[in-house]
Short mmCIF file of C-alpha atoms and ligand atoms in Angstrom, two decimals:
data_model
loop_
_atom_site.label_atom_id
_atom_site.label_comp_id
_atom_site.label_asym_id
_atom_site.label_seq_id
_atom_site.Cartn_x
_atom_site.Cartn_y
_atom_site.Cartn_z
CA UNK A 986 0.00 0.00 0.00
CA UNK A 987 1.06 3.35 -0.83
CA UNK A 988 2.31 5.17 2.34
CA UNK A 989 0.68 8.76 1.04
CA UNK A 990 -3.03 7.47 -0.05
CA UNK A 991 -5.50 9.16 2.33
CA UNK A 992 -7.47 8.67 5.21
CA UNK A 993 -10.15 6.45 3.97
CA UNK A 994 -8.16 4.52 2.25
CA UNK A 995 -5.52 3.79 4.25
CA UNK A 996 -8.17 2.73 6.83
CA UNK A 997 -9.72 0.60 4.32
CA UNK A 998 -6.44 -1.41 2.46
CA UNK A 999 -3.29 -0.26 4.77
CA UNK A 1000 -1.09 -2.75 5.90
CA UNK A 1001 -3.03 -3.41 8.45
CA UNK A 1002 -6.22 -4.66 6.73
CA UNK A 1003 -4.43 -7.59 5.09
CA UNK A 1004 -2.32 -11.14 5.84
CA UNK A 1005 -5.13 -12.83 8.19
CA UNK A 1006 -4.85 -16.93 7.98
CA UNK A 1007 -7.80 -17.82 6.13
CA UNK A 1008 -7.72 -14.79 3.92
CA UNK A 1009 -10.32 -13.35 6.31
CA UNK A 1010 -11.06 -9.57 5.40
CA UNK A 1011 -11.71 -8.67 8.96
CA UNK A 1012 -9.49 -10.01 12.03
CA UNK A 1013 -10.67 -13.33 13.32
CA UNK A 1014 -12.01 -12.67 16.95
CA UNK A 1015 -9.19 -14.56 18.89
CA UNK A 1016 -11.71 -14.58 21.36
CA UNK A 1017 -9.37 -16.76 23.74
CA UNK A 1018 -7.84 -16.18 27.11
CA UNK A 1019 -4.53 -18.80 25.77
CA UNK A 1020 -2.39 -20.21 22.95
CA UNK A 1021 -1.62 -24.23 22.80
CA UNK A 1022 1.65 -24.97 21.54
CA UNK A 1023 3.03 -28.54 20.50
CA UNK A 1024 5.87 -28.86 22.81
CA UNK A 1025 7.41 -26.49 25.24
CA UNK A 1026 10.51 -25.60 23.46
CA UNK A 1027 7.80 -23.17 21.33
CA UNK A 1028 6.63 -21.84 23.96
CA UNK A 1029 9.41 -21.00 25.85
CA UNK A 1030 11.17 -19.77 22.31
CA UNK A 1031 7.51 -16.86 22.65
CA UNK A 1032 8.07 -16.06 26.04
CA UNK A 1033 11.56 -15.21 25.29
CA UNK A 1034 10.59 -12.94 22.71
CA UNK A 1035 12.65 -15.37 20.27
CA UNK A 1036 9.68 -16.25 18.16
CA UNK A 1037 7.07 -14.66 17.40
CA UNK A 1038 3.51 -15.97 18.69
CA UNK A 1039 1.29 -15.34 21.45
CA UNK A 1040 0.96 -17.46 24.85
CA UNK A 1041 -1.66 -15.72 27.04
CA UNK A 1042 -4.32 -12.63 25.68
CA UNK A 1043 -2.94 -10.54 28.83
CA UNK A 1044 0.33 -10.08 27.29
CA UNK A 1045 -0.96 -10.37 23.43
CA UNK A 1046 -3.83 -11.14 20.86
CA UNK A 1047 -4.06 -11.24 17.13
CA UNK A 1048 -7.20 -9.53 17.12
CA UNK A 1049 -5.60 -6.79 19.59
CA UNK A 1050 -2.96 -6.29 16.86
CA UNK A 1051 -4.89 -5.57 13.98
CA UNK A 1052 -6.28 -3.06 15.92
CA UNK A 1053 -3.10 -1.64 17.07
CA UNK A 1054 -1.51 -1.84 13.68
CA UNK A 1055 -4.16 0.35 12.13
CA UNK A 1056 -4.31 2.99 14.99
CA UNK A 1057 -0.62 2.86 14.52
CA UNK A 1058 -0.71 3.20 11.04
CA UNK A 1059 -2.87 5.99 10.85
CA UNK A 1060 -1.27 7.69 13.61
CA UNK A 1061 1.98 7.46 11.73
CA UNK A 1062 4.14 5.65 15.16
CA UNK A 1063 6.48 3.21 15.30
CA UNK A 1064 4.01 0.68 17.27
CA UNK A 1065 0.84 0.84 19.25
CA UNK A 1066 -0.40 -1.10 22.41
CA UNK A 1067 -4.54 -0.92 23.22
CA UNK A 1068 -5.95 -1.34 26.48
CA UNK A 1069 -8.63 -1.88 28.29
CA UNK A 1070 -9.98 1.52 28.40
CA UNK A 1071 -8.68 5.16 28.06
CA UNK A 1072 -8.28 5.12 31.07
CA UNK A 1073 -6.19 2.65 31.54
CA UNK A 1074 -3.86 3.51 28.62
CA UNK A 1075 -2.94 7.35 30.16
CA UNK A 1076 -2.30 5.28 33.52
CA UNK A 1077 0.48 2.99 32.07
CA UNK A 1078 1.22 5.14 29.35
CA UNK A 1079 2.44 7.84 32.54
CA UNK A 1080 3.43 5.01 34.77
CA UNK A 1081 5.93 3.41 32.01
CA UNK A 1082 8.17 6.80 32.33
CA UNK A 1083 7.44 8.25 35.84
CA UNK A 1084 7.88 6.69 39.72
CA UNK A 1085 7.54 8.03 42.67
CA UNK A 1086 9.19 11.54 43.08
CA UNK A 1087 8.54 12.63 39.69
CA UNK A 1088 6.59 15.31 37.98
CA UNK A 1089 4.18 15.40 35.21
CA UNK A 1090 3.02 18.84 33.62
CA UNK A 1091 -0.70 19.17 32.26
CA UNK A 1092 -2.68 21.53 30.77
CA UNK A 1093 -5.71 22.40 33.35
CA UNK A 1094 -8.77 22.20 30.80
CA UNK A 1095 -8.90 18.12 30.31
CA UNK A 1096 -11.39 15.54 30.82
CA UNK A 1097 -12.21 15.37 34.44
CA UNK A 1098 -11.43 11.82 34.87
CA UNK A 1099 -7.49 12.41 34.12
CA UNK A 1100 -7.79 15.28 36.28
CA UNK A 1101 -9.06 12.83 39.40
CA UNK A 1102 -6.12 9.79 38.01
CA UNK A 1103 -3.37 13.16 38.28
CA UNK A 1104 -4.62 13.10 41.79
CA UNK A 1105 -4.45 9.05 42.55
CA UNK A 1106 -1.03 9.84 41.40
CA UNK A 1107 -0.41 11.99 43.50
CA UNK A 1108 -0.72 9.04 46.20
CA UNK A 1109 2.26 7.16 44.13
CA UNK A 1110 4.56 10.23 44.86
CA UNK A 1111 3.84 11.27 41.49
CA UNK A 1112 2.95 15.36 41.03
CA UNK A 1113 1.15 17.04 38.57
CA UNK A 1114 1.49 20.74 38.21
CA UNK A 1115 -1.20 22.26 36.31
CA UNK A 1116 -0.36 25.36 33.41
CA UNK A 1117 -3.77 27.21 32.42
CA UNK A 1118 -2.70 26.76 28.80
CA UNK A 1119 0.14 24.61 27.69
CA UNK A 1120 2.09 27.39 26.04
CA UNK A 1121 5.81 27.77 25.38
CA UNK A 1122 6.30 30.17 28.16
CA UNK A 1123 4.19 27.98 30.62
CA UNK A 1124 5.87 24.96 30.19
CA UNK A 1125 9.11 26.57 30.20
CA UNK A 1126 8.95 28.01 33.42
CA UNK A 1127 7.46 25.07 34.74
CA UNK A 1128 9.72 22.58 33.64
CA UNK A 1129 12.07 21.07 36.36
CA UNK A 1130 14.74 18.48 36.79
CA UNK A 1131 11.93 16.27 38.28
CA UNK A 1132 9.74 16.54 34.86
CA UNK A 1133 9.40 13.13 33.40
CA UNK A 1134 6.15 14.43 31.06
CA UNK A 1135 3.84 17.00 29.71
CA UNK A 1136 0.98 16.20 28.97
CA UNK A 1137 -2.41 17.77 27.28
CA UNK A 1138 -5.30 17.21 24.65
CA UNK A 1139 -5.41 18.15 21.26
CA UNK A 1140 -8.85 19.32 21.17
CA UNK A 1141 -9.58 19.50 25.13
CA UNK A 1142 -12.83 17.82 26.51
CA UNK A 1143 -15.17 19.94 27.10
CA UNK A 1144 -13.22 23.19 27.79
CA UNK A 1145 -12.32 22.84 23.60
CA UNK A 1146 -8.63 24.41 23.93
CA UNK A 1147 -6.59 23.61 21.27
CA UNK A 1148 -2.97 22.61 22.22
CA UNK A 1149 -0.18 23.98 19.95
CA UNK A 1150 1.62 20.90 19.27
CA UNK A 1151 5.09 22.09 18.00
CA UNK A 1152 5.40 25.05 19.96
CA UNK A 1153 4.46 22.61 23.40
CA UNK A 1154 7.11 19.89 21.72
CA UNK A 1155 9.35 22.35 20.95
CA UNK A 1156 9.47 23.58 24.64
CA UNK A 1157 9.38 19.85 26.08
CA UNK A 1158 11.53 18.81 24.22
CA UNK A 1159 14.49 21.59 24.27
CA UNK A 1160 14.14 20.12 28.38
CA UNK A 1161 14.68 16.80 27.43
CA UNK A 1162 10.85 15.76 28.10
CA UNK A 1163 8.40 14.22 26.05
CA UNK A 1164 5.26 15.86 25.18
CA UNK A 1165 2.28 13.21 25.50
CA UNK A 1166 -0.62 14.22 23.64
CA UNK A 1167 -5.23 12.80 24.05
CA UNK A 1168 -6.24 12.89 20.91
CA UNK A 1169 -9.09 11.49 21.52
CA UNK A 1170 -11.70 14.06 20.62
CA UNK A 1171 -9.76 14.90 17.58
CA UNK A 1172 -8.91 11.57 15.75
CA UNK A 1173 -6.52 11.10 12.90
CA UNK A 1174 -9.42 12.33 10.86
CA UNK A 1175 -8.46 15.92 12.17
CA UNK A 1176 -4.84 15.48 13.33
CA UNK A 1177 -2.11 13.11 13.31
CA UNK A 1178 -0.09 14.79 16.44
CA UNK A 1179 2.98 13.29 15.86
CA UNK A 1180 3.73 14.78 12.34
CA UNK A 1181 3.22 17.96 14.47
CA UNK A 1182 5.74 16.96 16.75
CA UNK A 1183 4.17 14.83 19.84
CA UNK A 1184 5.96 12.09 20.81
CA UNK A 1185 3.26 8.98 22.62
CA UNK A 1186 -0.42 9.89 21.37
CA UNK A 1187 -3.24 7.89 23.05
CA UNK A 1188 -6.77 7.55 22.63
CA UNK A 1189 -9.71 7.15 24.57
CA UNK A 1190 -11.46 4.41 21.68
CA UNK A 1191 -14.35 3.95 23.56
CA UNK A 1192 -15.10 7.21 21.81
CA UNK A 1193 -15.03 8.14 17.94
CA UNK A 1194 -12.66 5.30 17.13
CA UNK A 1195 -15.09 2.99 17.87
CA UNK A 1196 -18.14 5.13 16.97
CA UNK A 1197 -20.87 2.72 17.53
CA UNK A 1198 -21.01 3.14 21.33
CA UNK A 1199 -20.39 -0.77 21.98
CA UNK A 1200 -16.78 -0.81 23.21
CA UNK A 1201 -14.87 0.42 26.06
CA UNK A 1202 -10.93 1.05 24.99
CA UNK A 1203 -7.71 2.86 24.83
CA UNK A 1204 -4.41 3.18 22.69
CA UNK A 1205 -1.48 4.48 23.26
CA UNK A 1206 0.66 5.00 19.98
CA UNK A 1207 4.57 5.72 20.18
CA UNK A 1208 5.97 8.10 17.64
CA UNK A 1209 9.48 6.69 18.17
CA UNK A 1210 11.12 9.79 17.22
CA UNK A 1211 12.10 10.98 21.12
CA UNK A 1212 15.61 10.75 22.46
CA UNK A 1213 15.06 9.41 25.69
CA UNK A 1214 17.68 10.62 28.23
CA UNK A 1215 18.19 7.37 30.54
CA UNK A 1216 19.43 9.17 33.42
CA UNK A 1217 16.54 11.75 33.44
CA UNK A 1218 13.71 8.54 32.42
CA UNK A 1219 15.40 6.42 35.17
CA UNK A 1220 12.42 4.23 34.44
CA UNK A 1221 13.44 3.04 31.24
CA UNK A 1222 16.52 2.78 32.09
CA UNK A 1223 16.82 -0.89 32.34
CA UNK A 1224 15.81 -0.52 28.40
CA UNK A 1225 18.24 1.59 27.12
CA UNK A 1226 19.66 -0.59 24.77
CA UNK A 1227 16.36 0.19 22.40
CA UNK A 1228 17.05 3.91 22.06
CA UNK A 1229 14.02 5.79 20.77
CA UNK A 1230 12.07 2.43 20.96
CA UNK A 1231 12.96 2.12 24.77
CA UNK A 1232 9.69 3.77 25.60
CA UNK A 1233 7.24 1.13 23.47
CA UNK A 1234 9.54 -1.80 24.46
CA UNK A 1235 8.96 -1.48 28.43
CA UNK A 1236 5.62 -0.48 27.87
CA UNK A 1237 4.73 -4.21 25.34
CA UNK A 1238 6.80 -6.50 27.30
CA UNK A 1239 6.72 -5.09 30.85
CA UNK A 1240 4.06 -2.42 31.99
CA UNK A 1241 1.62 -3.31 30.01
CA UNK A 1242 1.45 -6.91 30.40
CA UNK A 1243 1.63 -6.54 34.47
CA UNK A 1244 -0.51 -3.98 34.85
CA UNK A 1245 -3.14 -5.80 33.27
CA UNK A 1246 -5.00 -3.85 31.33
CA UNK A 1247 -5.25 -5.47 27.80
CA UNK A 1248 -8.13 -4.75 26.00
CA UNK A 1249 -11.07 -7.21 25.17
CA UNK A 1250 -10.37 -9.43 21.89
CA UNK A 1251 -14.39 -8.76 21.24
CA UNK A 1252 -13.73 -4.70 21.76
CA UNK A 1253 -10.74 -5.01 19.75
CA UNK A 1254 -13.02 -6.50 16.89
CA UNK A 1255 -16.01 -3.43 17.52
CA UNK A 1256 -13.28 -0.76 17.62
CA UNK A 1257 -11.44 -2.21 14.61
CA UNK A 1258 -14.62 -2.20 12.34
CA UNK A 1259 -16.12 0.83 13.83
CA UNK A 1260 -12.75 2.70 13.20
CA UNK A 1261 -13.38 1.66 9.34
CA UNK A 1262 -15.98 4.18 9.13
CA UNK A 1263 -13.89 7.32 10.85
CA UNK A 1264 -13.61 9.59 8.15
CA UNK A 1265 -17.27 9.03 6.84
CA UNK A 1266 -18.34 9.43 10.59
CA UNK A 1267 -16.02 12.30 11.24
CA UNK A 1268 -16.67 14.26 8.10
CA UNK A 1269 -20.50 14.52 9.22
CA UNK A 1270 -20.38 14.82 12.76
CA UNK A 1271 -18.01 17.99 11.83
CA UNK A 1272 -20.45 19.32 9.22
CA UNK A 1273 -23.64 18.82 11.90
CA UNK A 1274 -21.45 20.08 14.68
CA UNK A 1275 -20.48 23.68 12.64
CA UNK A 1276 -24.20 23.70 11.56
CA UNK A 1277 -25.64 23.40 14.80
CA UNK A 1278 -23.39 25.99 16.41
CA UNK A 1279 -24.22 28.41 14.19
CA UNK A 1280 -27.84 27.59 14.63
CA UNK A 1281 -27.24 27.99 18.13
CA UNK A 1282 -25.56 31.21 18.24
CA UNK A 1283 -28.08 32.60 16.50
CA UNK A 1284 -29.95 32.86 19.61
CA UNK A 1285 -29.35 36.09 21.64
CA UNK A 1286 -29.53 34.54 25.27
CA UNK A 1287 -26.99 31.29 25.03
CA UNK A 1288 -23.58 31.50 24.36
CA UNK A 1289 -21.88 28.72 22.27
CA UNK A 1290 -18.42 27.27 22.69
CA UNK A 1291 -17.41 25.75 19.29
CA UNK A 1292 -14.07 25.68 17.12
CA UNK A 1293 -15.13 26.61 13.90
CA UNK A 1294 -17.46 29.95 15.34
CA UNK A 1295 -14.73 32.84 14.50
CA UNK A 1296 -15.44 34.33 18.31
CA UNK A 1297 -13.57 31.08 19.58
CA UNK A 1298 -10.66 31.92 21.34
CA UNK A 1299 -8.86 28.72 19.36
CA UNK A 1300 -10.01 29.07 16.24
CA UNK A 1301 -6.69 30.29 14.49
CA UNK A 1302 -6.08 26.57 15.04
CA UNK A 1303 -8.93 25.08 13.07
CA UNK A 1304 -6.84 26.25 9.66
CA UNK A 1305 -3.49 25.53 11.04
CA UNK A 1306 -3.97 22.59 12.96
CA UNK A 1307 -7.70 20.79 12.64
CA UNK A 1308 -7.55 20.58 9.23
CA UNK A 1309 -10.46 22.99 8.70
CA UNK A 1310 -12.37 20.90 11.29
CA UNK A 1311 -13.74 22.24 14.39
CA UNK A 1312 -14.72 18.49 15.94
CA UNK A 1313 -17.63 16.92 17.29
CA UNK A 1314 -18.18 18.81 21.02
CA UNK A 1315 -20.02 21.88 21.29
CA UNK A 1316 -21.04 23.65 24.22
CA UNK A 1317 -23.19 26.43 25.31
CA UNK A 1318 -24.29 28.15 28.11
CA UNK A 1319 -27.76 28.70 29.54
CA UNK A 1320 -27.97 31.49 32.00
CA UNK A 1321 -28.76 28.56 35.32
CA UNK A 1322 -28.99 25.05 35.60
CA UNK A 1323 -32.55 24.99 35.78
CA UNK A 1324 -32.75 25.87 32.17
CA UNK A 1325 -29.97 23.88 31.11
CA UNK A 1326 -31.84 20.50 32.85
CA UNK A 1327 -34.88 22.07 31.06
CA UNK A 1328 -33.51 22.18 27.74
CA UNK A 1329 -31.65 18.77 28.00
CA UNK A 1330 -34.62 16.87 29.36
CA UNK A 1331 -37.00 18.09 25.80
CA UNK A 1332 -34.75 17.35 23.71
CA UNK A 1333 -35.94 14.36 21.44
CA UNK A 1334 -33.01 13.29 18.94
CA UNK A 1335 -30.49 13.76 21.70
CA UNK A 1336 -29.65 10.60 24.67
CA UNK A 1337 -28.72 12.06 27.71
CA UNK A 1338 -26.11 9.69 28.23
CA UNK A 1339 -22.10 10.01 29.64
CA UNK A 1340 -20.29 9.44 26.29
CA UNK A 1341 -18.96 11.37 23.55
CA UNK A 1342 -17.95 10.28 19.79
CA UNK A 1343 -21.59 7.85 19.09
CA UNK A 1344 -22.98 7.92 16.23
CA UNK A 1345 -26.26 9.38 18.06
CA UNK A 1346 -26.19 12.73 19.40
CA UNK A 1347 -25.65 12.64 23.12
CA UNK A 1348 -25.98 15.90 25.61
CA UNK A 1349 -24.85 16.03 29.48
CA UNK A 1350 -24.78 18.30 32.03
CA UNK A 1351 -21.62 18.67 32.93
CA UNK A 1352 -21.52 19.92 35.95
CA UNK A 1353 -23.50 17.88 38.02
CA UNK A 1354 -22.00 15.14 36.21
CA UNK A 1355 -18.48 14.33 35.00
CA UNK A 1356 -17.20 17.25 36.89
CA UNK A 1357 -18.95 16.06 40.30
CA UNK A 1358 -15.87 15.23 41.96
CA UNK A 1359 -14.06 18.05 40.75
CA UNK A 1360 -13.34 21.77 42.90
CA UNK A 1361 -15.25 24.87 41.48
CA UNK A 1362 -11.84 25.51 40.41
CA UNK A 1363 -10.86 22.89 38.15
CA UNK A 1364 -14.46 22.69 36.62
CA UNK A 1365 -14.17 26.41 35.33
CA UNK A 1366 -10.87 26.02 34.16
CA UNK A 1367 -12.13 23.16 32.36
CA UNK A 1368 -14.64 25.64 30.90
CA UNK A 1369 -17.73 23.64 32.79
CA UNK A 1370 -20.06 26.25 34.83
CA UNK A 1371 -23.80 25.27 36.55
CA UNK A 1372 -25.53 26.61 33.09
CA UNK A 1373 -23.07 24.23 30.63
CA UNK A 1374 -24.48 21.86 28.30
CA UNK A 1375 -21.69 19.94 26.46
CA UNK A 1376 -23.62 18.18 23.32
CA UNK A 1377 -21.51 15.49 21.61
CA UNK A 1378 -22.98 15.45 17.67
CA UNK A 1379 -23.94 12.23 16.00
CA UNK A 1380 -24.35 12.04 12.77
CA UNK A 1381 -28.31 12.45 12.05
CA UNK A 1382 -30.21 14.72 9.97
CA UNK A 1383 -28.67 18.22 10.78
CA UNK A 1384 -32.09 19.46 9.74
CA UNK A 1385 -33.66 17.22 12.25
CA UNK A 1386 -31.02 18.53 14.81
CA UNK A 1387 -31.31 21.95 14.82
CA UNK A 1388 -34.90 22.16 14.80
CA UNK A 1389 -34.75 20.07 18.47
CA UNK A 1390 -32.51 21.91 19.16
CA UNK A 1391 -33.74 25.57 18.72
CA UNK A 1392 -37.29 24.43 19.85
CA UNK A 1393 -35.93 23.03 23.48
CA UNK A 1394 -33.89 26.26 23.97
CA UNK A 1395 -37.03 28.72 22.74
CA UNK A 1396 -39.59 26.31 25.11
CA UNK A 1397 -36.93 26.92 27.79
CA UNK A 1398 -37.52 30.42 27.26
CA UNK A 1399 -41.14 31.17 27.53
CA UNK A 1400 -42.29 28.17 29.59
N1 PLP B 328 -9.64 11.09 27.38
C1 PLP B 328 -10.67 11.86 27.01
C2 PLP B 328 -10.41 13.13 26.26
C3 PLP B 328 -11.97 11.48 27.32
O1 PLP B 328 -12.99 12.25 26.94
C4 PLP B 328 -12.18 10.28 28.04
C5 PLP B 328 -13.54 9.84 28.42
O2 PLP B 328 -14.50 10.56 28.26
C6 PLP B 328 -11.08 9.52 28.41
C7 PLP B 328 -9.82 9.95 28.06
C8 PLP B 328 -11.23 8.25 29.19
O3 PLP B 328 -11.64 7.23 28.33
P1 PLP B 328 -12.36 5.87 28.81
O4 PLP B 328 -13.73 6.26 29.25
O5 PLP B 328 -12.33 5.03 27.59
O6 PLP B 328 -11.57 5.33 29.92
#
């Protein structure tokens, strides 16, 4: 396969997508928990990484490798590894490069559930310091000896800041750290991060990767291109020999396989076959996303948070960076959180449900929500107040969707 064909394609007849035993054009669901081999020498010739093959699902699955290899393709690293959840892949993808005593800097507008795993760090001896934005400057004058990390979202969830890529890898980096990048709102339909200069991207896949809202899972993808410095990333030290693989090397055949979070061999199938559809998906969500907002803003009493509205304080990067895409979150404000409940609960083509990236338009109030746990603080830094709804857009009829839409917030209004 051509390396420069395009999204769709690539997705479609990569490398990836091909070499299956049977001729199968879909990965065989290895839905096993071990491999039988004929005599032990075989097996002991796998566990020693001398051949290749697999011995136990924990440690590695055919079905979990298709799925890798795509991401990875797409993604443009040097190897993936998926896991059981996003979740879990931030988790090990921080814990392969930082122990106790070291620091991680993070931009303060992400998902709140990685804000509440900064602070189980915290327990492990591992600090986060938080930088309102992720700028040069910031993560300059934050950097320290003890910085193993920085870490942020491309397209934050649900505050919608847009990381700079280079100019955040070009400041990691002249420090000798690694800039770790969620992508997971933006997808390689938008971005590829590491051809902007990130050096481990993950993904929450339980999101648009997967699309159909049927399987909880995570990636992390190296980009292979960082010089690790073995006496600053003690943790990989006992790797060294691998150079710029070091990283993807202690997380396949150590961290990964004892923390234990391999994904399902049945979510690696969903997320494989959902992620055929990306682009398609992506391309419309974007388009209903854009059209909504602008429906929305339309109306003088709510205010709208979205990328592609030219008021957005990010939206220099929608040209430069988001490949003319603003993504599928939008948010907007209400005035209180009566209305906002008021608005969400007559809506009839959105689920009220805790997800982002379905197919189906889902809204949430945020606040009372997946920023529950979280200080006053941290929620309005992740741009969450008590009159935010965040909307994630599916892919039905914009026509359809804007006319629920407009009617629940005019209802709101005079009822
Ligand atoms: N990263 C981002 C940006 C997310 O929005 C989420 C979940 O909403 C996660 C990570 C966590 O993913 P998971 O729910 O698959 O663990």
């Amino acid at each position: 396969m051509e390396q420069d064909c395009r999204l769709n394609t690539k997705m479609l007849h990569g490398g990836s997508g091909q070499g299956y035993g049977n001729r199968e054009i879909l990965p065989p669901i290895s839905q096993v928990t071990a491999f039988a081999y004929d005599n032990m020498e075989e097996l002991e010739k796998v566990f020693a990484h001398k051949s290749m093959g697999y011995a136990y699902t924990r440690i590695g699955n055919p079905t979990l490798a298709a799925f890798e290899s795509k991401i990875n393709e797409l993604e443009g690293g040097i190897g993936a590894v998926c896991c059981s959840s996003g979740m879990s892949a931030i988790s090990t993808a921080l814990i392969n490069i930082c122990s106790s005593g070291d620091e991680i800097i993070a931009g303060s507008g992400l998902y709140g559930g990685t804000i509440d795993l900064f602070h189980d760090l915290e327990k492990l001896g591992i600090h986060t310091v938080f930088a309102r934005t992720l700028d040069r400057e910031s993560i300059s004058r934050l950097i320290t000896p003890k910085t193993r990390a920085v870490f942020g979202e491309l397209i934050s969830n649900p505050s919608l800041n847009v990381l700079d890529i280079s100019e955040a890898a070009a400041a990691a980096h002249e420090s000798g750290v690694p800039l770790i990048v969620d992508s997971t709102t933006a997808t390689p339909y938008i971005a590829a991060p590491i051809s902007f200069g990130a050096d481990i991207v993950i993904h929450s896949t339980s999101k648009y990767i997967n699309g159909g809202g049927n399987a909880i899972g995570g990636i992390i993808v190296d980009g292979g291109r960082f010089s690790w410095d073995f006496e600053r990333h003690m943790a990989l030290s006992e790797f060294k020999k691998y150079g710029k693989r070091a990283f993807l090397i202690r997380l396949r055949t150590d961290l990964w396989e004892n923390l234990g979070g391999c994904m399902a061999p049945m979510n690696a199938y969903l997320s494989f076959i959902g992620a055929d559809t990306l682009g398609l998906r992506m391309e419309r969500i974007c388009e209903n996303a854009d059209a909504l907002a602008r429906a929305l803003d339309g109306e003088d009493d709510i205010t709208v948070n979205y990328l592609t509205l030219e008021s957005h304080p990010c939206h220099r990067y929608v040209d430069t960076q988001l490949g003319g895409h603003g993504g599928g979150i939008l948010n907007f404000r209400t005035g209180s959180k009566e209305r906002a409940f008021k608005i969400i609960n007559s809506l009839k083509y959105a689920m009220i449900a805790s997800n982002i990236g379905d197919l189906r338009t889902l809204v949430i109030h945020p606040a009372s929500t997946l920023y529950i746990r979280s200080g006053r603080e941290e929620m309005e830094a992740a741009g969450v107040f008590d009159d935010t709804v965040r909307v994630s857009v599916g892919i039905e009829d914009k026509e359809d969707l804007i006319a629920d839409f407009l009617r629940a917030v005019r209802e709101s209004r005079v009822n």
